[in-house]
XYZ file of C-alpha atoms in Angstrom:
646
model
C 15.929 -9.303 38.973
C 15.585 -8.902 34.948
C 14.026 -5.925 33.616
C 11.382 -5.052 31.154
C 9.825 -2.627 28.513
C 6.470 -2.236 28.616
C 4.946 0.037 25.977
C 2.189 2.158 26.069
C -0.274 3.559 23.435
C 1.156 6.494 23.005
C 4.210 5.241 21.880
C 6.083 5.887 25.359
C 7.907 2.954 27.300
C 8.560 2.251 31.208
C 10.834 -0.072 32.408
C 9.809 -2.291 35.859
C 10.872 -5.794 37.157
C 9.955 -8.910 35.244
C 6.994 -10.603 36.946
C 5.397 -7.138 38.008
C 1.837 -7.175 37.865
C 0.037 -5.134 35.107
C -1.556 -2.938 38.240
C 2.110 -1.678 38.631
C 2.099 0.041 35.678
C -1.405 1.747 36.018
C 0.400 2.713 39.372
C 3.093 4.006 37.582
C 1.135 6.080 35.505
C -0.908 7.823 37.913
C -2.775 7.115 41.182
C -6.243 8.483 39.256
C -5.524 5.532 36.690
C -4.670 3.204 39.217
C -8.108 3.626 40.995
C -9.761 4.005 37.376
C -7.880 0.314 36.156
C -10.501 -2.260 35.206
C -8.417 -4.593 33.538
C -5.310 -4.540 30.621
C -4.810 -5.581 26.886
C -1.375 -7.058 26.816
C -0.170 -7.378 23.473
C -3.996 -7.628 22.052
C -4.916 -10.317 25.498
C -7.425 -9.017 27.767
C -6.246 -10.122 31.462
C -6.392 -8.835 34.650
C -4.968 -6.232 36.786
C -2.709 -8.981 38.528
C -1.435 -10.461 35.487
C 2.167 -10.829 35.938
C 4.001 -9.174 33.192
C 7.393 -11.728 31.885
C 8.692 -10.072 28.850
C 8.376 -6.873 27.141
C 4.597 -6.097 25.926
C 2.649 -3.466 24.692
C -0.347 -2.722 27.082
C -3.189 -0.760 27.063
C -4.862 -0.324 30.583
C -8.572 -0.252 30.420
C -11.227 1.711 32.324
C -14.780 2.408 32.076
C -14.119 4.538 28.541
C -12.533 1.207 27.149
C -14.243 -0.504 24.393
C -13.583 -3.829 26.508
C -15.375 -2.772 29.733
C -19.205 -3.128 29.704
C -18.285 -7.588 28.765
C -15.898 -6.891 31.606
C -18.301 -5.730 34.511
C -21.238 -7.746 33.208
C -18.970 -11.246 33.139
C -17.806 -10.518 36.633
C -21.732 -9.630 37.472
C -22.024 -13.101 36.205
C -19.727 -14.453 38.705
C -21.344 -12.340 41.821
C -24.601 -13.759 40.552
C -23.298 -17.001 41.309
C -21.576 -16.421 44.363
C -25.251 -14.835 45.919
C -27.182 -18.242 44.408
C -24.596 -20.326 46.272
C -24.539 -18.680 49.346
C -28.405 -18.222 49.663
C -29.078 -22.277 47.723
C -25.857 -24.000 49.076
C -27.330 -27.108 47.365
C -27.375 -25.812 44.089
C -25.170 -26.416 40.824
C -23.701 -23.878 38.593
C -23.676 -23.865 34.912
C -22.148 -21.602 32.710
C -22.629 -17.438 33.269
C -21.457 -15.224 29.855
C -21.544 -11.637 29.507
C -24.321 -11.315 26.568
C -25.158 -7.997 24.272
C -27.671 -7.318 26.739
C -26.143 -8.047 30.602
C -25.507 -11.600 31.342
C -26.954 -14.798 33.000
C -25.944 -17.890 34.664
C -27.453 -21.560 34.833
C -27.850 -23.212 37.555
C -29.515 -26.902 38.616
C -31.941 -26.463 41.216
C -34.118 -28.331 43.353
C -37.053 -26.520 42.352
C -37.514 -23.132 40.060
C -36.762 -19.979 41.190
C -39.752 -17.217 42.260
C -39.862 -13.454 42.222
C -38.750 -13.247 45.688
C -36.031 -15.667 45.440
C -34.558 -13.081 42.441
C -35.072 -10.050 45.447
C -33.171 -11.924 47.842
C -30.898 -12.622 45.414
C -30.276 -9.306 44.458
C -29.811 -8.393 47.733
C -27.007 -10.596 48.432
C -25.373 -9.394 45.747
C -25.515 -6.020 46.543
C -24.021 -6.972 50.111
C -20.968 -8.788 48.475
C -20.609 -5.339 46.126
C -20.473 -3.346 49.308
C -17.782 -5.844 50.876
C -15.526 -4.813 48.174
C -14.414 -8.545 47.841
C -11.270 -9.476 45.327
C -11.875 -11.315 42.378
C -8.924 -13.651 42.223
C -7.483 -15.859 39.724
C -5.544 -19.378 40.759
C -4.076 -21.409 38.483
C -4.875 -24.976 39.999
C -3.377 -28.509 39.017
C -5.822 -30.158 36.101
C -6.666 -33.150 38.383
C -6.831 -30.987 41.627
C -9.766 -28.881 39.703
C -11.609 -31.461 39.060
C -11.521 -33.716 42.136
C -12.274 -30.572 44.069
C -15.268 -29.546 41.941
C -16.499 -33.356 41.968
C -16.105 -33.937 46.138
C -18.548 -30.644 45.989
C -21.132 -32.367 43.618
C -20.446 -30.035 40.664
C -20.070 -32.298 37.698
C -20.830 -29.407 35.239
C -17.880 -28.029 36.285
C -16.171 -31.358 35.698
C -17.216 -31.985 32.288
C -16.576 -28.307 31.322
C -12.903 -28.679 32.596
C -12.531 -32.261 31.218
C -13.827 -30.862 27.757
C -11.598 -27.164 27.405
C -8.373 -27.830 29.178
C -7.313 -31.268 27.108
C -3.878 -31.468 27.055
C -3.447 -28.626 29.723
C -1.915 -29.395 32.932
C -2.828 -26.175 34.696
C -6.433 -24.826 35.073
C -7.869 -21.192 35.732
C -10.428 -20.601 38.629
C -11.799 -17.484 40.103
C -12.570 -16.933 43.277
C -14.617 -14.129 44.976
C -12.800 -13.405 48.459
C -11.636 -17.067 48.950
C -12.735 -20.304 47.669
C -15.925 -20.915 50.376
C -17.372 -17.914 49.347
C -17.134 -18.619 46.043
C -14.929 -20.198 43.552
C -15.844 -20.894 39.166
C -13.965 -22.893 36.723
C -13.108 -19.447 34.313
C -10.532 -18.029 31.956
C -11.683 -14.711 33.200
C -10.550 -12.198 33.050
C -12.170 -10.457 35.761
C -12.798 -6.558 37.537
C -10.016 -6.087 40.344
C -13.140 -6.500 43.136
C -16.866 -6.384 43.259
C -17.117 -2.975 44.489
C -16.140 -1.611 41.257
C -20.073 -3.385 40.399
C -22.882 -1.007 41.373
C -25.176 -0.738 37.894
C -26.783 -4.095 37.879
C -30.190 -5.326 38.373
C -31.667 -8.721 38.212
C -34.352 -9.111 35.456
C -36.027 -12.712 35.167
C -35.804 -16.558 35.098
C -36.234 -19.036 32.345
C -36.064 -22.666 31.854
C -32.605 -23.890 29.727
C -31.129 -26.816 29.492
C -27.256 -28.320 29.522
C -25.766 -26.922 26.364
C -28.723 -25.913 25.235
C -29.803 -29.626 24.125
C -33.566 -30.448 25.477
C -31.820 -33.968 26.089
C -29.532 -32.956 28.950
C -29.723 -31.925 32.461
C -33.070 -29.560 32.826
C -31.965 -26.059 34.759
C -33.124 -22.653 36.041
C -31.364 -19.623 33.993
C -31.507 -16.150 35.854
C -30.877 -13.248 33.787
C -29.810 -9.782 34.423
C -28.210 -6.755 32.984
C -25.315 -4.284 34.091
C -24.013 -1.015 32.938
C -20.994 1.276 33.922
C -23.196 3.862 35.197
C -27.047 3.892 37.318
C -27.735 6.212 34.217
C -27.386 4.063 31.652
C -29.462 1.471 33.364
C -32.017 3.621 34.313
C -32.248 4.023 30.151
C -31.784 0.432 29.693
C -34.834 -0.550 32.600
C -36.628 2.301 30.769
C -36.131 0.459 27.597
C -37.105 -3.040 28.869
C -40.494 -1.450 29.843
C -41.422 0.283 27.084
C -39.970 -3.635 25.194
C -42.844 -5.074 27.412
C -45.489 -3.238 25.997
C -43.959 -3.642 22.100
C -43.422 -7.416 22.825
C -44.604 -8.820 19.577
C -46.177 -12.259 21.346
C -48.400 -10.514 23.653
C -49.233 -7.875 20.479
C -49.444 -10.723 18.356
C -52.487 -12.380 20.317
C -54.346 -9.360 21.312
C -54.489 -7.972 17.559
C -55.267 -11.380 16.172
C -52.406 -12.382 14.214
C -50.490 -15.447 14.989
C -50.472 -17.976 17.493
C -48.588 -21.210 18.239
C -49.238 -24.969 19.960
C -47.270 -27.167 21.237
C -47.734 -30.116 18.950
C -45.596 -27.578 16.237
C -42.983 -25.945 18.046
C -41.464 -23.341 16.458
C -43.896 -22.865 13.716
C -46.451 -20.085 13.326
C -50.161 -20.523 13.123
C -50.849 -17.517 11.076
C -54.201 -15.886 11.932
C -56.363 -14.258 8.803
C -54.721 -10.476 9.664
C -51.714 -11.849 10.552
C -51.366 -13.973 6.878
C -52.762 -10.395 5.033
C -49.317 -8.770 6.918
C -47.440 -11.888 5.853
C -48.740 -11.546 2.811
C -48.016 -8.094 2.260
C -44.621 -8.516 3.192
C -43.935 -10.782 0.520
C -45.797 -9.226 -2.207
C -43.574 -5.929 -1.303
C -40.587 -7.738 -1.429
C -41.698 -9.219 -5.306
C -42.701 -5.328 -5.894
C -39.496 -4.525 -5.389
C -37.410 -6.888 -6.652
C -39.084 -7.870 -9.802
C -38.266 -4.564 -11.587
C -34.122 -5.485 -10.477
C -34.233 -7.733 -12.909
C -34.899 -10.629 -10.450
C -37.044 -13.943 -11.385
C -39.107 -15.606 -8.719
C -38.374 -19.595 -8.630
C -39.441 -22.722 -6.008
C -37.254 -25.640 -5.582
C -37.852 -28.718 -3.741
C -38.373 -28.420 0.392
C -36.440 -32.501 0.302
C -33.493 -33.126 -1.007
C -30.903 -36.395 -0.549
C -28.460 -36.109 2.143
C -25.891 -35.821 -1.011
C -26.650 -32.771 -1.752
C -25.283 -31.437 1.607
C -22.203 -33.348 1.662
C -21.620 -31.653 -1.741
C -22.253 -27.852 -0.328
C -20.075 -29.139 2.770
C -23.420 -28.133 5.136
C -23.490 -32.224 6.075
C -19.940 -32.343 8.254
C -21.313 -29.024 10.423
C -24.417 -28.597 9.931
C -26.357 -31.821 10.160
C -27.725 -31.155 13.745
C -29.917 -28.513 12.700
C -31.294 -30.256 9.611
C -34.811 -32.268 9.805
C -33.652 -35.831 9.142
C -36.053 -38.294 6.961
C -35.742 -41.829 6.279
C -37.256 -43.034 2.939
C -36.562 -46.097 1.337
C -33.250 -46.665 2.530
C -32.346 -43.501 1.654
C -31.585 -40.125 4.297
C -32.983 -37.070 3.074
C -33.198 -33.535 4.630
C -36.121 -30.999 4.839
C -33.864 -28.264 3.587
C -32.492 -25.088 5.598
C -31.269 -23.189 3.582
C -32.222 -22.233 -0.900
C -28.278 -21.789 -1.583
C -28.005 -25.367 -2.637
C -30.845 -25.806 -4.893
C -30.493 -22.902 -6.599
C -26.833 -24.306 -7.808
C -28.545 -27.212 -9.081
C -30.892 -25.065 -10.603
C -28.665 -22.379 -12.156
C -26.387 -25.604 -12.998
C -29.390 -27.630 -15.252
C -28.626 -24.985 -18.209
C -25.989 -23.782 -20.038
C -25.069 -20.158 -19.440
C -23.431 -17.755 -21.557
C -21.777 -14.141 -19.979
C -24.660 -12.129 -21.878
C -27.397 -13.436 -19.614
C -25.128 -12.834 -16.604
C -26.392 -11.837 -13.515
C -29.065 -14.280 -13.296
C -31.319 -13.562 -10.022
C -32.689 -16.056 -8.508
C -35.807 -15.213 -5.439
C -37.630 -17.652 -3.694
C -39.811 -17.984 -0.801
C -40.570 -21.299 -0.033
C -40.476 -22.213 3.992
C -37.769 -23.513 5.574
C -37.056 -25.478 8.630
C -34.074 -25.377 11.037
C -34.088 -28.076 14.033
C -33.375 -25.212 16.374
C -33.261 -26.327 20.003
C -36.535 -26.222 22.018
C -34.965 -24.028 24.431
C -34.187 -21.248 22.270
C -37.346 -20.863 20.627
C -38.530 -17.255 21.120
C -41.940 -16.171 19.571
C -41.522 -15.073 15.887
C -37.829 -14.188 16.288
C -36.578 -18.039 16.589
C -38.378 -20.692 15.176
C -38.085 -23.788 13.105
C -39.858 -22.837 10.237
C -39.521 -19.470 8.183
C -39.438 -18.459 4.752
C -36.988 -15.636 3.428
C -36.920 -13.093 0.727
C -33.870 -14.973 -0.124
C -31.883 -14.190 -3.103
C -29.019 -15.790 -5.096
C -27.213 -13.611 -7.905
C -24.883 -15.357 -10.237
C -22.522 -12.782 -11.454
C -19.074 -12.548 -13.164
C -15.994 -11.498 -11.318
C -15.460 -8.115 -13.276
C -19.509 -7.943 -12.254
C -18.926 -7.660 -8.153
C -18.998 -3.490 -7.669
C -21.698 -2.954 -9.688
C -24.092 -5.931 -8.725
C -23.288 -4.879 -4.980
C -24.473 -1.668 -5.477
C -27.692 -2.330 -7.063
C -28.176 -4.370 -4.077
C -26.835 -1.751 -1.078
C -29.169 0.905 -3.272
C -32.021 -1.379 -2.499
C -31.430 -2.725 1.103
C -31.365 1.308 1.674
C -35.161 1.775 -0.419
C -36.344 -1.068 1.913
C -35.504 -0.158 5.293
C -36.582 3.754 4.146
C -39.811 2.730 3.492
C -40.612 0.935 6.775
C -38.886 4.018 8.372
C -36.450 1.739 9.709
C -32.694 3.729 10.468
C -29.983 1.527 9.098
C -26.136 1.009 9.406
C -23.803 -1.208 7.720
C -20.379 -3.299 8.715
C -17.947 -4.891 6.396
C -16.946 -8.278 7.315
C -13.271 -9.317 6.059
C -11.015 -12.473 5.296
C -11.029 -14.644 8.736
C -8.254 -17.079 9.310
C -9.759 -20.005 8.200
C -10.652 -18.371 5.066
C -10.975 -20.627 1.575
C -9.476 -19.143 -1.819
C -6.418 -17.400 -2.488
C -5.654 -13.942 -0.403
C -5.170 -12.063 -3.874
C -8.982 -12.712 -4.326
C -10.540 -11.884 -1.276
C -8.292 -8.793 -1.100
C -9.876 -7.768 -4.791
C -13.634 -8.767 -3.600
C -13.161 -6.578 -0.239
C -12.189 -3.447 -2.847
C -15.009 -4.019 -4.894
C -17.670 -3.794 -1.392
C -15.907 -0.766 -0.550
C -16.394 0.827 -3.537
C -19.726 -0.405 -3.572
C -20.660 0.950 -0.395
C -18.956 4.516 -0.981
C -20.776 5.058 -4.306
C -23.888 4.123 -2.612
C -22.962 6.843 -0.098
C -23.312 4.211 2.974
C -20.918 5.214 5.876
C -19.598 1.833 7.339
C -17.710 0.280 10.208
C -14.902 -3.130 9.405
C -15.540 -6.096 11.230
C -11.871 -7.542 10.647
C -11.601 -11.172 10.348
C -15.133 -11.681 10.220
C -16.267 -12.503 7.011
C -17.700 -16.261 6.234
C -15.465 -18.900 4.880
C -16.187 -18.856 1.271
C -16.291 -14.301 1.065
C -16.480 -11.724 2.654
C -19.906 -9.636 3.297
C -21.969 -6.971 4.197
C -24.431 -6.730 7.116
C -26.941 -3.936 7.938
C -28.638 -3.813 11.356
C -31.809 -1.645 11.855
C -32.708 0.368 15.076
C -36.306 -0.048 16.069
C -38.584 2.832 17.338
C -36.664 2.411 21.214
C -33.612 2.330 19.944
C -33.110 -1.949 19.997
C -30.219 -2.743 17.081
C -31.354 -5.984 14.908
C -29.291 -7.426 12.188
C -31.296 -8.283 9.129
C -29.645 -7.672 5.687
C -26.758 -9.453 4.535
C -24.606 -9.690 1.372
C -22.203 -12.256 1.064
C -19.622 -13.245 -1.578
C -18.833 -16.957 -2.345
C -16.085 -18.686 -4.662
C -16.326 -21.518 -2.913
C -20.052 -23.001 -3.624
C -19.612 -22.155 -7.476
C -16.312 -24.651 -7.059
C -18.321 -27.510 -4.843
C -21.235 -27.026 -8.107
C -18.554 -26.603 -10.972
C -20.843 -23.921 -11.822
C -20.106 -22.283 -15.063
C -20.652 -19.773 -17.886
C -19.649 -19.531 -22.122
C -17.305 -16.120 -21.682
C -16.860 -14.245 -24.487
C -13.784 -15.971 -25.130
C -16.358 -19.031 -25.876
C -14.563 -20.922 -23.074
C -16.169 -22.082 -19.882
C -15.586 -19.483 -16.664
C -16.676 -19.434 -12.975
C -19.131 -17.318 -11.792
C -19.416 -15.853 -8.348
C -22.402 -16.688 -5.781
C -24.177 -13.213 -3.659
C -26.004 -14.555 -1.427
C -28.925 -11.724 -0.400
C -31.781 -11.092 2.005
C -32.830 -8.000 2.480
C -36.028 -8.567 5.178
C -34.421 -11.655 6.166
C -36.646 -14.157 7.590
C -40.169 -13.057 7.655
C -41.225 -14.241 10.614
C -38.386 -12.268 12.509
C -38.668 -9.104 10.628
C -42.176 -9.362 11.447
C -42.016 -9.586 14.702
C -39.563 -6.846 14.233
C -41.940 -4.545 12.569
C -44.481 -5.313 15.339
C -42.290 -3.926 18.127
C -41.304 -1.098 15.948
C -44.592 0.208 15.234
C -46.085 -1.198 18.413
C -48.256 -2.684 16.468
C -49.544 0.382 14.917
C -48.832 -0.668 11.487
C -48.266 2.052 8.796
C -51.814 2.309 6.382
C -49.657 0.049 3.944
C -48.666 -2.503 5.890
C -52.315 -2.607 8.202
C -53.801 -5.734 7.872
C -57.073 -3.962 8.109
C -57.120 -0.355 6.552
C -60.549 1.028 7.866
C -63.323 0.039 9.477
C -66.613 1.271 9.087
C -68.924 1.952 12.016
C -72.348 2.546 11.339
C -74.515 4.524 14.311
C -77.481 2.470 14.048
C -79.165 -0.622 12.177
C -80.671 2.040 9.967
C -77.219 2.850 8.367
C -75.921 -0.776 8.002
C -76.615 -0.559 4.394
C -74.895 2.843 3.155
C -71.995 1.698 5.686
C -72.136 -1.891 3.493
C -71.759 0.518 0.508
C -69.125 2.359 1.983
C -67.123 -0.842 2.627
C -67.607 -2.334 -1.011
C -66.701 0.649 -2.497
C -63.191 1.081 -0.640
C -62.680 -2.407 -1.576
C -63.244 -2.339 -4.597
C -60.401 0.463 -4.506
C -58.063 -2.187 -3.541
C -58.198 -1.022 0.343
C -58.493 -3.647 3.308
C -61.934 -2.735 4.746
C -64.227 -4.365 7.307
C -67.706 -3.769 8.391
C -68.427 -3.659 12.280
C -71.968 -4.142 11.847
C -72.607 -5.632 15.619
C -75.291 -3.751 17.701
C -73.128 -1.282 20.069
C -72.277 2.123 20.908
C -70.564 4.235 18.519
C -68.257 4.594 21.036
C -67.771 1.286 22.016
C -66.902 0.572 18.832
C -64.342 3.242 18.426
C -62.802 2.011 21.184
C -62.345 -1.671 19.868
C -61.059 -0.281 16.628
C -58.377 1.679 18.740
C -57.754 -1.219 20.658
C -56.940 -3.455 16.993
C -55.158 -0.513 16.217
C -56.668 0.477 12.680
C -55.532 2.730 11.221
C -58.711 5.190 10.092
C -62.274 4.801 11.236
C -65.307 5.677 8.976
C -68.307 6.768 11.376
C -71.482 6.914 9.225
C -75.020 8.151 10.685
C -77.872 10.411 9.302
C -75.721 12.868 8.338
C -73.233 11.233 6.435
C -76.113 8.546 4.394
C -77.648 12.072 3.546
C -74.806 13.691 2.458
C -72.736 10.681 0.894
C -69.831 11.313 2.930
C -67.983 9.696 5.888
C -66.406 11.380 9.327
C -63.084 10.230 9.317
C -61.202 9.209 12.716
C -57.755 8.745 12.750
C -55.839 6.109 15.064
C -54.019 8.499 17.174
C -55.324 12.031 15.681
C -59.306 11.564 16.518
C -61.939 13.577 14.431
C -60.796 14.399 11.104
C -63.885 15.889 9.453
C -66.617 14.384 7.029
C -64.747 13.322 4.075
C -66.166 12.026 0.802
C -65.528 8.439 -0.158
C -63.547 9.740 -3.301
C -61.247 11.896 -1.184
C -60.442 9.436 1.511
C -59.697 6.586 -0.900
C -57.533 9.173 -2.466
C -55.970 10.429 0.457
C -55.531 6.850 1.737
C -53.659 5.679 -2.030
C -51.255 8.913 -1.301
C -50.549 7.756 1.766
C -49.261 4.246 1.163
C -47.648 5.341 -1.909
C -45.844 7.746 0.587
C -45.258 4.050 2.683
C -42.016 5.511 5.427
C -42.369 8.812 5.079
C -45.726 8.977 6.907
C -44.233 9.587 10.819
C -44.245 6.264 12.570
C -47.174 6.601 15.102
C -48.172 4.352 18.581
């Protein structure tokens, strides 16, 4: 039998038969790694421990410290998911079951929807199969075996998944748990060595989904759960998802009055009157802070001719998510995206270098056919407007442009108190422009980001077609990661426009495209904020600032005074003027969450004061309505440095 060289990461080599499994060398190492082996990288491949090893390789074996591990476990979760549902609902169908960022879930067609105590008993099985320590095994079955077996069982999901990824293939992979009655799955795995090395998992809810995604296809029953290498970390994680619950900005949303939706408008917001004030304060901020950067506010069309698209190249691959109009003869699209008309825009006038950048902002909404399954609250919808930003810049213009705009993605997120980090996408494969270029643009973020004192991790390959980018995510008040700003070069939209500029050479040149949000979409970083704050907004963002409680009827008018003159300071005040308890209506103000409340009685009409009560801190003292407007302008201007507060 041949021989060959395996390599390890520490630069040493072992020799071992050709066709040894990658266990053998885990073996070979040490019996503690052996029993520690999840899985193996072979020459950059994740595959499993019995992947049979032909030629020489360079592996890394992976355990629970790998990078690779937590997809691992929560995939194979998947797959003991599915082999509980199918033992427990023999009559069932199985979709598709992916690790996600979160845990996993799979889909499944079902004769009706799953309860609560069909999850327990669920759950339970699975934790039965755990305890068997069952192998997960992979079999490499004849194309036209796989799918007469999976079609005499009444699985034609599995069918069309097989018919649709193994084209040309005359081999298949399936998994099995144990053996191919208990439970087998169409998969490319790869897989943990058995399900006792799963013991961290927990079952978390159901939702409806559909085939694909599309609303048109098959209608099914999606279970979702989570897993983690330790009981620990889900213990944190469960902890998490609780304290989630309470923050969940659709429940908030209702209860403090801000935004509700109806079925007749999927997808779209129906913005409440405290709910548009936030909105509106958003957006105002964002002009605040972006009209000083030199930036000019503009609105372009929300229609445009289905030409435009094919020119920007969004028609070929992004058509299905457009809102399609017939008019005249003519196909036009409700448009998802500003890039597009802003080239037209910036393209109507002749430019010259000396007026380079030009900064483009708009806000206008925008609407996304998004699939009805996916729609989540404020955090996926069909319609949205951004604080969306297009710079047109020259070339030798890249580091210093991207700075401005890294210095003011990090004077954003520090005045909603929001902790930030940033990634580096670089040239993918299918990259457009020349490599010279793209090598020169990723300098010029790097140096961006290390004058801007940003410390930053590379995503490699993982840029967009046309540039490469920058994308910060912010961690929320439980510690939930959300990506929101983004920077992105183009060269390629500027080509698709001819876009140009008079150089100082007085010939015509090609300027480069940033694409920028900072917030992103407001409706998501809303809904964001919300479950940051709980819904305790900060006094700048509060939809309403105070609210002033008169005692009795006697003191509706000084409290009326009160109210008009804190307006009249530019503060959001209301009047409770119903007949209730003073502490009843503490109570409700607590409940809405605002931030101060201005008790006024005998004392305070006699003395021309008010006894402030904060949100979370109670009595403050009698105040005078000079000093608390003052206090409350300080305290805005102060916007994320005043402690986030529940």
């Amino acid at each position: 039998m041949s021989q060959i060289t395996v390599t390890l990461p520490d630069g040493s080599q072992r020799t071992l038969p050709s066709g040894s499994p990658v266990r053998d060398v885990a073996e070979g190492i040490s019996p503690r790694l052996a029993e520690a082996a999840l899985a193996a990288v072979v020459d950059g491949r994740l595959v499993d421990l019995t992947y049979p090893l032909q030629q020489n390789a360079s592996i890394r074996i992976v355990t629970d410290k790998s990078a690779e591990a937590l997809a691992l476990l929560r995939h194979s979760t998947a797959h003991l998911l599915a082999a509980a549902v199918t033992n427990l609902f023999p009559t069932v169908q199985c979709g598709i079951g992916p690790a996600t960022d979160e845990g996993f879930f799979y889909d499944f067609v079902v004769p009706r929807p799953f309860v609560p105590e069909d999850l327990d008993a669920i759950e339970r099985k699975m934790r039965e199969l755990a305890a068997q320590d069952l192998v997960y095994e992979r079999q490499m079955w004849p194309r036209d075996d796989a799918q007469a077996f999976f079609a005499n069982r009444g699985e034609p999901l599995k069918v069309q998944l097989i018919d649709e990824k193994t084209q040309g293939q005359k081999e298949v992979s399936c998994y099995t748990i144990k053996d191919k009655e208990t439970f087998i799955d169409f998969c490319v795995g790869p897989h943990v060595p058995s399900t006792g090395k799963l013991k961290a998992f927990k079952l978390l809810n159901t939702s409806n989904a559909y085939w694909k995604g599309d609303a048109r296809n098959q209608p099914m029953q999606r279970v979702y759960g989570t897993a983690f290498l330790s009981e620990k970390d889900l213990k944190t994680h469960l902890t998490q998802l609780e304290e989630a619950k309470k923050r969940d900005h659709r429940k908030l949303g209702r209860e403090l009055g801000l935004f509700t939706f109806h079925h007749w408008s999927p997808g779209a917001a129906f913005w409440m009157a405290k709910g548009t004030t936030l909105y509106n304060t958003l957006a105002d901020y964002t002009r605040e802070v972006l009209f000083p950067a030199g930036y000019v506010e503009v609105k372009t069309p929300l229609i445009y001719n289905k030409a435009l698209w094919e020119q920007s190249r969004h028609w070929s691959h992004y058509r299905k998510n457009m809102f399609l109009i017939e008019s005249e003869g003519e196909t036009l699209s409700v448009k998802p995206m500003n890039c597009p008309g802003h080239f037209l825009l910036y393209a109507s006038t002749v430019h010259s270098y000396k007026e380079l950048p030009i900064r483009f902002h708009e806000q206008t909404p925008l609407h996304r056919n998004e699939a009805s399954g996916v729609l989540s609250g404020l955090t996926r919808v069909r319609q949205f407007a951004q604080d969306d930003a297009h710079c047109f810049i020259t070339p030798e213009q890249i580091g210093d442009e991207v700075e401005r705009l890294i210095r003011l993605v990090q004077r954003v997120y520090e005045d909603f108190g929001l902790p930030y980090t940033a990634k580096l996408s670089t040239m993918p494969d299918d990259h457009l422009g020349e490599v010279a270029t793209w090598q020169h643009a990723e300098a010029q973020l790097k140096a961006a980001l290390d004058r801007a004192g940003m410390s930053y991790d590379i995503n490699e390959k993982d840029g967009a077609f046309y540039g490469p980018k920058i994308d910060f995510d912010v961690t929320d008040a439980i510690g939930r990661k959300w990506q929101c700003a983004t920077i992105q070069l183009d060269y390629q939209q500027p080509e698709n426009f001819d876009l140009k500029y008079i150089g100082a050479d007085n010939a015509e040149h090609r300027p480069v495209v940033i694409h920028r949000a900072i917030v992103g979409s407001f409706e998501r970083f809303i809904a964001i904020l919300i479950e940051h704050y709980a819904g305790a907004f900060p006094l700048w963002l509060a939809p309403v600032q105070a609210m002033v409680l008169p005692i009795a009827d006697r003191h509706l008018q000084y409290a009326g005074f009160v109210r008009d003159q804190l307006q009249a300071a530019g503060l959001r005040v209301e009047l409770d003027e119903r007949q209730e308890k003073i502490n009843f209506k503490i109570r409700e103000a607590q409940l809405q969450k605002i931030p101060y409340m201005l008790v006024v009685g005998d004392r305070e009409v006699e003395q021309s004061t008010v006894s402030v009560r904060e949100r979370t801190g109670g009595d403050k003292g009698a105040s005078s309505i000079d000093a608390f407007i003052a206090a409350a302008h300080d305290e805005i201007a102060r916007k994320g440095q005043v402690p986030v507060t529940t």
